[in-house]
Coordinates of C-alpha atoms and ligand atoms in Angstrom, one line a residue:
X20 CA 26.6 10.2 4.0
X21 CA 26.5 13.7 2.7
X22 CA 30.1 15.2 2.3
X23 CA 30.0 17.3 5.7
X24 CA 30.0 14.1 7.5
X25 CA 32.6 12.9 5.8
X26 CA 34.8 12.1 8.2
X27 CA 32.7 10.2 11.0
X28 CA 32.6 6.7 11.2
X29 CA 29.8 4.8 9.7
X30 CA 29.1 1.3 11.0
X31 CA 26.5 -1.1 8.9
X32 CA 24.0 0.0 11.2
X33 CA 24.3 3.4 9.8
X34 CA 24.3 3.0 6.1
X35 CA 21.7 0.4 5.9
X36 CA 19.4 3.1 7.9
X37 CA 20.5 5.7 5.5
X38 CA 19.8 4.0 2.5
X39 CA 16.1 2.6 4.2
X40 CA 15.7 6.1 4.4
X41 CA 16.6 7.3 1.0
X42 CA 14.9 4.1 -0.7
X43 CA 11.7 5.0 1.6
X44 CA 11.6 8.7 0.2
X45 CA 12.0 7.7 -3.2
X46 CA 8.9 5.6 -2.7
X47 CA 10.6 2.2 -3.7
X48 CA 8.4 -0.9 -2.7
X49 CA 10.9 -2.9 -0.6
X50 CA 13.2 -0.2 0.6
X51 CA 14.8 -2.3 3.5
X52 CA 15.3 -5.3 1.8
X53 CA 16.7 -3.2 -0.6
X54 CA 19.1 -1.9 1.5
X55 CA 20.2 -5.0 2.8
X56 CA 20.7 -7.0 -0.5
X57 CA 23.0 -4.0 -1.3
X58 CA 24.8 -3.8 1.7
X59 CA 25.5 -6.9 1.7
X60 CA 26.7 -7.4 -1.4
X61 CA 29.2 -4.9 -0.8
X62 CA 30.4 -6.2 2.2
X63 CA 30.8 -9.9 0.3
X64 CA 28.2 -11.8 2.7
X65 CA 24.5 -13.3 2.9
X66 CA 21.9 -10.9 4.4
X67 CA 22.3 -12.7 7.7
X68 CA 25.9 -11.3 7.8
X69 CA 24.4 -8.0 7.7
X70 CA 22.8 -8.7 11.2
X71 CA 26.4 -10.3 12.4
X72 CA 28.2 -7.2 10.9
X73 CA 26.1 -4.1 12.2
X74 CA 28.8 -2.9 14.0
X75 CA 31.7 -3.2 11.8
X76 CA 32.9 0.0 10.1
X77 CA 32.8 0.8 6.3
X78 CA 36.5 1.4 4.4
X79 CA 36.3 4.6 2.5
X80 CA 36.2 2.0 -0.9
X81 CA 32.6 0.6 0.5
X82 CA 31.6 3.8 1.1
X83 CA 31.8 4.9 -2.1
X84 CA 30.8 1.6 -3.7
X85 CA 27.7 1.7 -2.2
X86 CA 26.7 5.6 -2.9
X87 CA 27.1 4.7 -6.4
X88 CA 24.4 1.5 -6.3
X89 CA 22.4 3.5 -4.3
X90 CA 22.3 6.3 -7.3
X91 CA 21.6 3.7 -9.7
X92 CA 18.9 2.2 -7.5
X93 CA 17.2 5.8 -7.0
X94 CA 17.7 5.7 -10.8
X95 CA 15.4 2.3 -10.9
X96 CA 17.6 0.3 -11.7
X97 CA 16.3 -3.2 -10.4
X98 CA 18.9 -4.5 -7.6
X99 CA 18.7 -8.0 -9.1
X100 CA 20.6 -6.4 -11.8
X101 CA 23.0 -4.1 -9.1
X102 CA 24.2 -7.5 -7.4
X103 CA 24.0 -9.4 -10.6
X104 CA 22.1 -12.2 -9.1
X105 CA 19.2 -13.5 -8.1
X106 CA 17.2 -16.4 -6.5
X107 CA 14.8 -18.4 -8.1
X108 CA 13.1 -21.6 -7.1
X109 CA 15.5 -22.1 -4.1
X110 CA 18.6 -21.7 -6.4
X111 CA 21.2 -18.9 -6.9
X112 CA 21.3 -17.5 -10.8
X113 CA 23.5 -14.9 -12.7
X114 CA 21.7 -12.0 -13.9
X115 CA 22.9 -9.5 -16.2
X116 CA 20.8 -6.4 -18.0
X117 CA 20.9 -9.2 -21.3
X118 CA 17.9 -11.5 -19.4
X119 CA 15.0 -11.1 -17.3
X120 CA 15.4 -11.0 -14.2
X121 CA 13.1 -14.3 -12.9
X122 CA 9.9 -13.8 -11.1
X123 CA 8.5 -15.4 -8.2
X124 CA 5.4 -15.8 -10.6
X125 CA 7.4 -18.0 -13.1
X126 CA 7.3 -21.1 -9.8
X127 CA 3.7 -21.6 -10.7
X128 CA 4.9 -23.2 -13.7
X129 CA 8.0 -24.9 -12.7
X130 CA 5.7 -26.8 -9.9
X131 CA 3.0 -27.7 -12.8
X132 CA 5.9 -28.9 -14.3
X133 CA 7.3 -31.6 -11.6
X134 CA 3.7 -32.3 -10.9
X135 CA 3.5 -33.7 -14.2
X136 CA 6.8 -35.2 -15.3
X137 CA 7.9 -38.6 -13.4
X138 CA 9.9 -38.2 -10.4
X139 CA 12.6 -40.5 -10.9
X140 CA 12.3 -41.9 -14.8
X141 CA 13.8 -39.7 -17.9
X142 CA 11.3 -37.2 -19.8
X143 CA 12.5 -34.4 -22.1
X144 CA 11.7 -30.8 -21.6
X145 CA 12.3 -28.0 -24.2
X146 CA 12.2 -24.5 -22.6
X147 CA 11.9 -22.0 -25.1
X148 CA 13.1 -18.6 -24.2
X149 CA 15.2 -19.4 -22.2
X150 CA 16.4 -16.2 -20.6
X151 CA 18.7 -16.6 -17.5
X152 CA 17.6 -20.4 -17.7
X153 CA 15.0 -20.4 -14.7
X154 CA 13.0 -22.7 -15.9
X155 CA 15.1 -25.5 -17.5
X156 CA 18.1 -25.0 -14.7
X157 CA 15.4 -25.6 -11.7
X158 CA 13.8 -28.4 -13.7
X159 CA 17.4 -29.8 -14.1
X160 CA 18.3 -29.5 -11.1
X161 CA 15.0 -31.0 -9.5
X162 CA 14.7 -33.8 -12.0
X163 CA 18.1 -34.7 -12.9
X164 CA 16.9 -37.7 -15.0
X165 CA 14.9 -35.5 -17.6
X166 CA 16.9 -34.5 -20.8
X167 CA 16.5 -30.3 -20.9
X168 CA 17.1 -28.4 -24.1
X169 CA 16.6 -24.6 -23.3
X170 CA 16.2 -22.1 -26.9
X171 CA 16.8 -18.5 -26.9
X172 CA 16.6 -16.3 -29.6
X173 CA 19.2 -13.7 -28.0
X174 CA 22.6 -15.1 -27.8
X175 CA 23.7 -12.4 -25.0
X176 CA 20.9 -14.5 -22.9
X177 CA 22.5 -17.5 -23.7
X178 CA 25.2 -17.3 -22.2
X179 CA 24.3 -16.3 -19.2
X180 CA 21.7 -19.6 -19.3
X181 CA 25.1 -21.3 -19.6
X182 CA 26.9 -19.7 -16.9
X183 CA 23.7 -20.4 -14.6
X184 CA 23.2 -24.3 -15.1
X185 CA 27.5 -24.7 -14.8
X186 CA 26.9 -22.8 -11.4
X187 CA 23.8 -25.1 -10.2
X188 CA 25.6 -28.5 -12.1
X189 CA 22.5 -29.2 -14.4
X190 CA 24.1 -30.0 -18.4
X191 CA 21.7 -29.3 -20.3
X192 CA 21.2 -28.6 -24.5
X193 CA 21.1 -25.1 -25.3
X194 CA 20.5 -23.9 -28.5
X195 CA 20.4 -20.2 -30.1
X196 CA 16.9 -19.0 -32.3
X197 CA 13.9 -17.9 -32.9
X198 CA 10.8 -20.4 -31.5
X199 CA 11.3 -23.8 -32.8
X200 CA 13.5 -23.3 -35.6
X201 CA 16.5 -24.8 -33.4
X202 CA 14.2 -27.9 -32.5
X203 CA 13.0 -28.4 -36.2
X204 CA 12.4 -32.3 -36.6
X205 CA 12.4 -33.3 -32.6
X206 CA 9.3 -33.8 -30.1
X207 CA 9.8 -33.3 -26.6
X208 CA 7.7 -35.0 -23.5
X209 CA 7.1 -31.4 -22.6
X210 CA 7.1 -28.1 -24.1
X211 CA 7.2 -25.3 -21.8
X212 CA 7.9 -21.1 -22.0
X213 CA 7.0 -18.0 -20.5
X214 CA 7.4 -15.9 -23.7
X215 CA 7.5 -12.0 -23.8
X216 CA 3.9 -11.1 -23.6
X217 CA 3.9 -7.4 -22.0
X218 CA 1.7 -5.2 -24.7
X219 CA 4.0 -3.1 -26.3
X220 CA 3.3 0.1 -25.6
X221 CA 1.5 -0.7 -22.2
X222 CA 2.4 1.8 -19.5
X223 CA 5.0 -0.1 -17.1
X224 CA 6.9 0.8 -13.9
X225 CA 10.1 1.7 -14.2
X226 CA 12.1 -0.7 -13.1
X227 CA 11.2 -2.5 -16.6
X228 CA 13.1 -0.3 -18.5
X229 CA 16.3 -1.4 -17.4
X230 CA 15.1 -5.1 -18.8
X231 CA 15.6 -6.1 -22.1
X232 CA 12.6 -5.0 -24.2
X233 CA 13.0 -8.1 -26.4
X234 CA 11.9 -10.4 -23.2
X235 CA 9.2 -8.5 -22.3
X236 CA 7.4 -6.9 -25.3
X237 CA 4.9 -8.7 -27.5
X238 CA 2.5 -7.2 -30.3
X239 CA -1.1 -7.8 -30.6
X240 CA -1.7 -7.0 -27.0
X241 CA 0.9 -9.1 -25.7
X242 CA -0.5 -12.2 -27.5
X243 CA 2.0 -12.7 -30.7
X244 CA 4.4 -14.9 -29.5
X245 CA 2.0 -17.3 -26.9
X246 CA -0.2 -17.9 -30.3
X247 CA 3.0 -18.9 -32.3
X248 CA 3.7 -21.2 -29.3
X249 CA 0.2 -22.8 -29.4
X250 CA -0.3 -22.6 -33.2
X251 CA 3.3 -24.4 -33.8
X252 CA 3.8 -27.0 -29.9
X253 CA 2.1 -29.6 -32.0
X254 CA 4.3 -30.4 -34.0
X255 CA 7.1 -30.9 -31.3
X256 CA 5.4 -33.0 -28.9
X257 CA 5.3 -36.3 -28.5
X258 CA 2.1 -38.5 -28.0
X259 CA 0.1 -37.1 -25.0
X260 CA 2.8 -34.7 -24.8
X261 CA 2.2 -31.2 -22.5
X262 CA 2.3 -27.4 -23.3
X263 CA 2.8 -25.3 -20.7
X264 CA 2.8 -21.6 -21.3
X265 CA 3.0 -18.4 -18.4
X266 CA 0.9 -15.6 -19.8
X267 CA -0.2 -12.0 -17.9
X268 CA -3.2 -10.5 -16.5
X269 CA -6.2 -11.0 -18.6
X270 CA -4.8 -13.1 -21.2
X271 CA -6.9 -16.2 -20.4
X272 CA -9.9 -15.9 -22.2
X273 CA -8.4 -15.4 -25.6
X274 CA -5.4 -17.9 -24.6
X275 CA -8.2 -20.8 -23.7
X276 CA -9.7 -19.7 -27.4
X277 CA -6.9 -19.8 -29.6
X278 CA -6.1 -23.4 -27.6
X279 CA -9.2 -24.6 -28.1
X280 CA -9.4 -23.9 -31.8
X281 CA -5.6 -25.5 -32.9
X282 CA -7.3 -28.6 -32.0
X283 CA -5.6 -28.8 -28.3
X284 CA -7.3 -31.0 -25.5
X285 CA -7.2 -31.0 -21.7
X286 CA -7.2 -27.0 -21.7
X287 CA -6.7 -25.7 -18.4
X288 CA -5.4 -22.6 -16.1
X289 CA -3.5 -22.4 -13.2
X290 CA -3.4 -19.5 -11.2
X291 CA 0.0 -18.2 -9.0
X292 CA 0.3 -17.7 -5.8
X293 CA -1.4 -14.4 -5.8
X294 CA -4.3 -16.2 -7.4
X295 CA -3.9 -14.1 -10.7
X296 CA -4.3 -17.2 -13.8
X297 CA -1.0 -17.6 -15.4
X298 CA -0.3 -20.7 -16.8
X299 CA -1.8 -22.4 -19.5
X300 CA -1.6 -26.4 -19.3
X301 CA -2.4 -27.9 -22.5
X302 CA -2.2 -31.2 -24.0
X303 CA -1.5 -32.8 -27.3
Ligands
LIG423 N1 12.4 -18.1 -19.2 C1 13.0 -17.0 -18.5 C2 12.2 -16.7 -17.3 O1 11.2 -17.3 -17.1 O2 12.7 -16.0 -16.4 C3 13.0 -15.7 -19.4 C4 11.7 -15.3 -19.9 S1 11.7 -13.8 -20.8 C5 10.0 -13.3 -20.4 C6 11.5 -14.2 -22.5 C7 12.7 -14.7 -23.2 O3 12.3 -15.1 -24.5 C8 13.8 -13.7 -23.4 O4 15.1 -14.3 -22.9 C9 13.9 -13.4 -24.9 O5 15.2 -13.2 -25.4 C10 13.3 -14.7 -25.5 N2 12.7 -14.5 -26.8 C11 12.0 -13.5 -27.2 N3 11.5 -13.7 -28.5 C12 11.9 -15.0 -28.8 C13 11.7 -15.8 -29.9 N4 11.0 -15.4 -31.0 N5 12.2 -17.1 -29.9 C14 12.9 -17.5 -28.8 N6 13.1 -16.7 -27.7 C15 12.6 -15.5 -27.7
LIG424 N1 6.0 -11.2 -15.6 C1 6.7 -10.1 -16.2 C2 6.2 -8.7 -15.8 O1 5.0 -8.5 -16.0 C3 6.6 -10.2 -17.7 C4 7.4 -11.4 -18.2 C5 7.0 -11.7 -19.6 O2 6.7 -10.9 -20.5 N2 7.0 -13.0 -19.8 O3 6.9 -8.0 -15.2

C-alpha cells in the first residue's frame, strides 16, 4: 500500500497479504492472525467475515485506518489493545492500555476454580486484582450462584472490570484498594488472584511495555505481592476455605515454602496447559 499504488484497488485479499507480509518481516509471532484480527476489526466483522469478504474492496477511510494499526502494531503494540478487546475463557472482554490484557495461562486457574466450588449451590469468591475482571467475570458467568467481589488497586482497571461483567451480565461487588484493605472484616469461600509477579527489572519482550507496569511488576524477584497474599488469605477465608494464586516460571519452590511456613495445609501446584506450574492451591 505504498503511495505509488495509490490508486489501484485493494480487495481484503490484498491487505490481509500485505500486512502477513509486513507482520512476517518484522518477526512478529502470529503475523496472520494478526492480520486478520485487524482487518477485521476494521471492516466491523468476526474473522470468519474476513473469509466471506476477501473480495470486497477497501474505502479510502479503511485504508488509512488500517496503515495506522498496522504502524502501531510494527511499533509492538499488542493488538488486544489495537481492537480493544479480547477473548478469554470463551467470553468477549474490553481491554484498554489501563489492564492486562488476559492470558490463556490465567484458564488453569479459573478451571481449578469450578473444579472446586459447587456447581449449582452459592459460594463467595473474592478476586483480588482484578484487572479487566477475567477471573471473577468467567467465574460469574459459569457459576451464577456464587457471590463475586473482584478488588483492584487501580481505579482506571476498575472500570473497565465494570464495563466487562455489564457486557457478559455477571453483577458482581467491586471494590477499589490495595490487597485486602477493601475486604477488611469479611471471609470468603475462596480467595483467588493472579497478582503482578514479573521481576522488576527482568528483560521482557516488547509487547509488555505497552501494559501497565503496575500489573505486571513485582519486587523481590517477582515474589512481593504473592507472599502478602499468602501471609494475609488467612484471615479472609472461611473454614476449609481455598487460596488460589497464578505465579511465573520458577516461582514454585519458594511459593510451596513460604505456604508451608504461614501454617497453610493441602499445598499443591497445578501446572497450565503448556505444563509450566502456575497455580498454587492452598487451603486454610
Ligand atoms: N486478574 C486479571 C487477569 O488475570 O487478567 C489482571 C491481573 S494483573 C497481572 C494484576 C492486577 O493487580 C492489575 O490489575 C493491578 O492493577 C492489580 N494490582 C497491583 N497491585 C495491587 C495491589 N497491591 N492490590 C490490589 N491490586 C493490585
Ligand atoms: N503472565 C504474564 C506474563 O508473563 C504476567 C502476569 C502477571 O504478572 N501476573 O506476561
Amino acid at each position: 500500500m505504498t503511495d505509488e499504488r495509490e490508486h489501484r484497488t485493494w480487495t481484503v485479499r490484498d491487505v490481509v497479504r500485505w500486512m502477513t507480509q509486513r507482520f512476517t518481516e518484522a518477526k512478529l509471532d502470529s503475523p496472520r492472525l494478526d492480520a486478520e484480527l485487524v482487518c477485521a476489526h476494521v471492516l466491523g466483522c468476526d474473522r470468519v467475515g474476513i473469509y466471506l469478504a476477501m473480495d470486497r474492496p477497501l474505502s479510502s477511510r479503511e485504508r488509512d485506518t488500517l496503515r495506522a494499526l498496522v504502524r502501531r502494531r510494527l511499533a509492538r503494540e499488542p493488538v488486544a489493545y489495537l481492537i480493544r478487546r479480547r477473548e478469554f475463557f470463551g467470553l468477549s472482554f474490553a481491554v484498554t492500555p489501563d489492564v492486562l490484557i488476559p492470558r490463556p495461562d490465567t484458564e488453569t486457574l479459573v478451571e481449578a476454580a469450578l473444579d472446586l466450588g459447587p456447581a449449582e449451590g452459592g459460594w463467595s469468591l473474592l478476586d483480588l486484582g482484578t484487572g479487566s475482571g477475567a477471573i471473577a467475570v468467567a467465574l460469574a458467568h459459569a457459576r451464577p450462584a456464587w457471590r463475586v467481589t473482584a478488588t483492584d488497586v487501580s481505579a482506571k482497571a476498575l472500570a473497565v472490570a465494570r464495563e466487562n461483567a455489564a457486557r457478559n451480565q455477571t453483577p458482581m461487588e467491586l471494590l477499589e484498594g490495595g490487597l485486602f484493605v477493601p475486604v477488611a472484616g469479611r471471609r470468603f469461600d475462596l480467595v483467588a488472584s493472579n497478582p503482578p509477579y514479573v521481576p522488576r527489572g527482568s528483560a521482557v519482550q516488547p509487547e509488555l511495555g505497552h501494559e501497565p507496569p503496575g500489573a505486571l511488576f513485582a519486587d523481590d524477584d517477582g515474589l512481593a505481592l504473592l507472599f502478602a497474599i499468602l501471609d494475609e488469605a488467612d484471615g479472609h477465608l472461611e473454614d476449609g476455605g481455598h487460596l488460589l494464586l497464578e505465579f511465573g516460571q520458577g516461582q514454585d519452590g519458594p511459593l510451596k515454602e513460604r505456604a508451608r511456613a504461614a501454617g497453610w495445609s493441602e499445598i499443591r501446584v497445578l501446572a497450565d496447559l503448556a505444563g509450566i506450574p502456575r497455580v498454587l492451591h492452598a487451603r486454610r
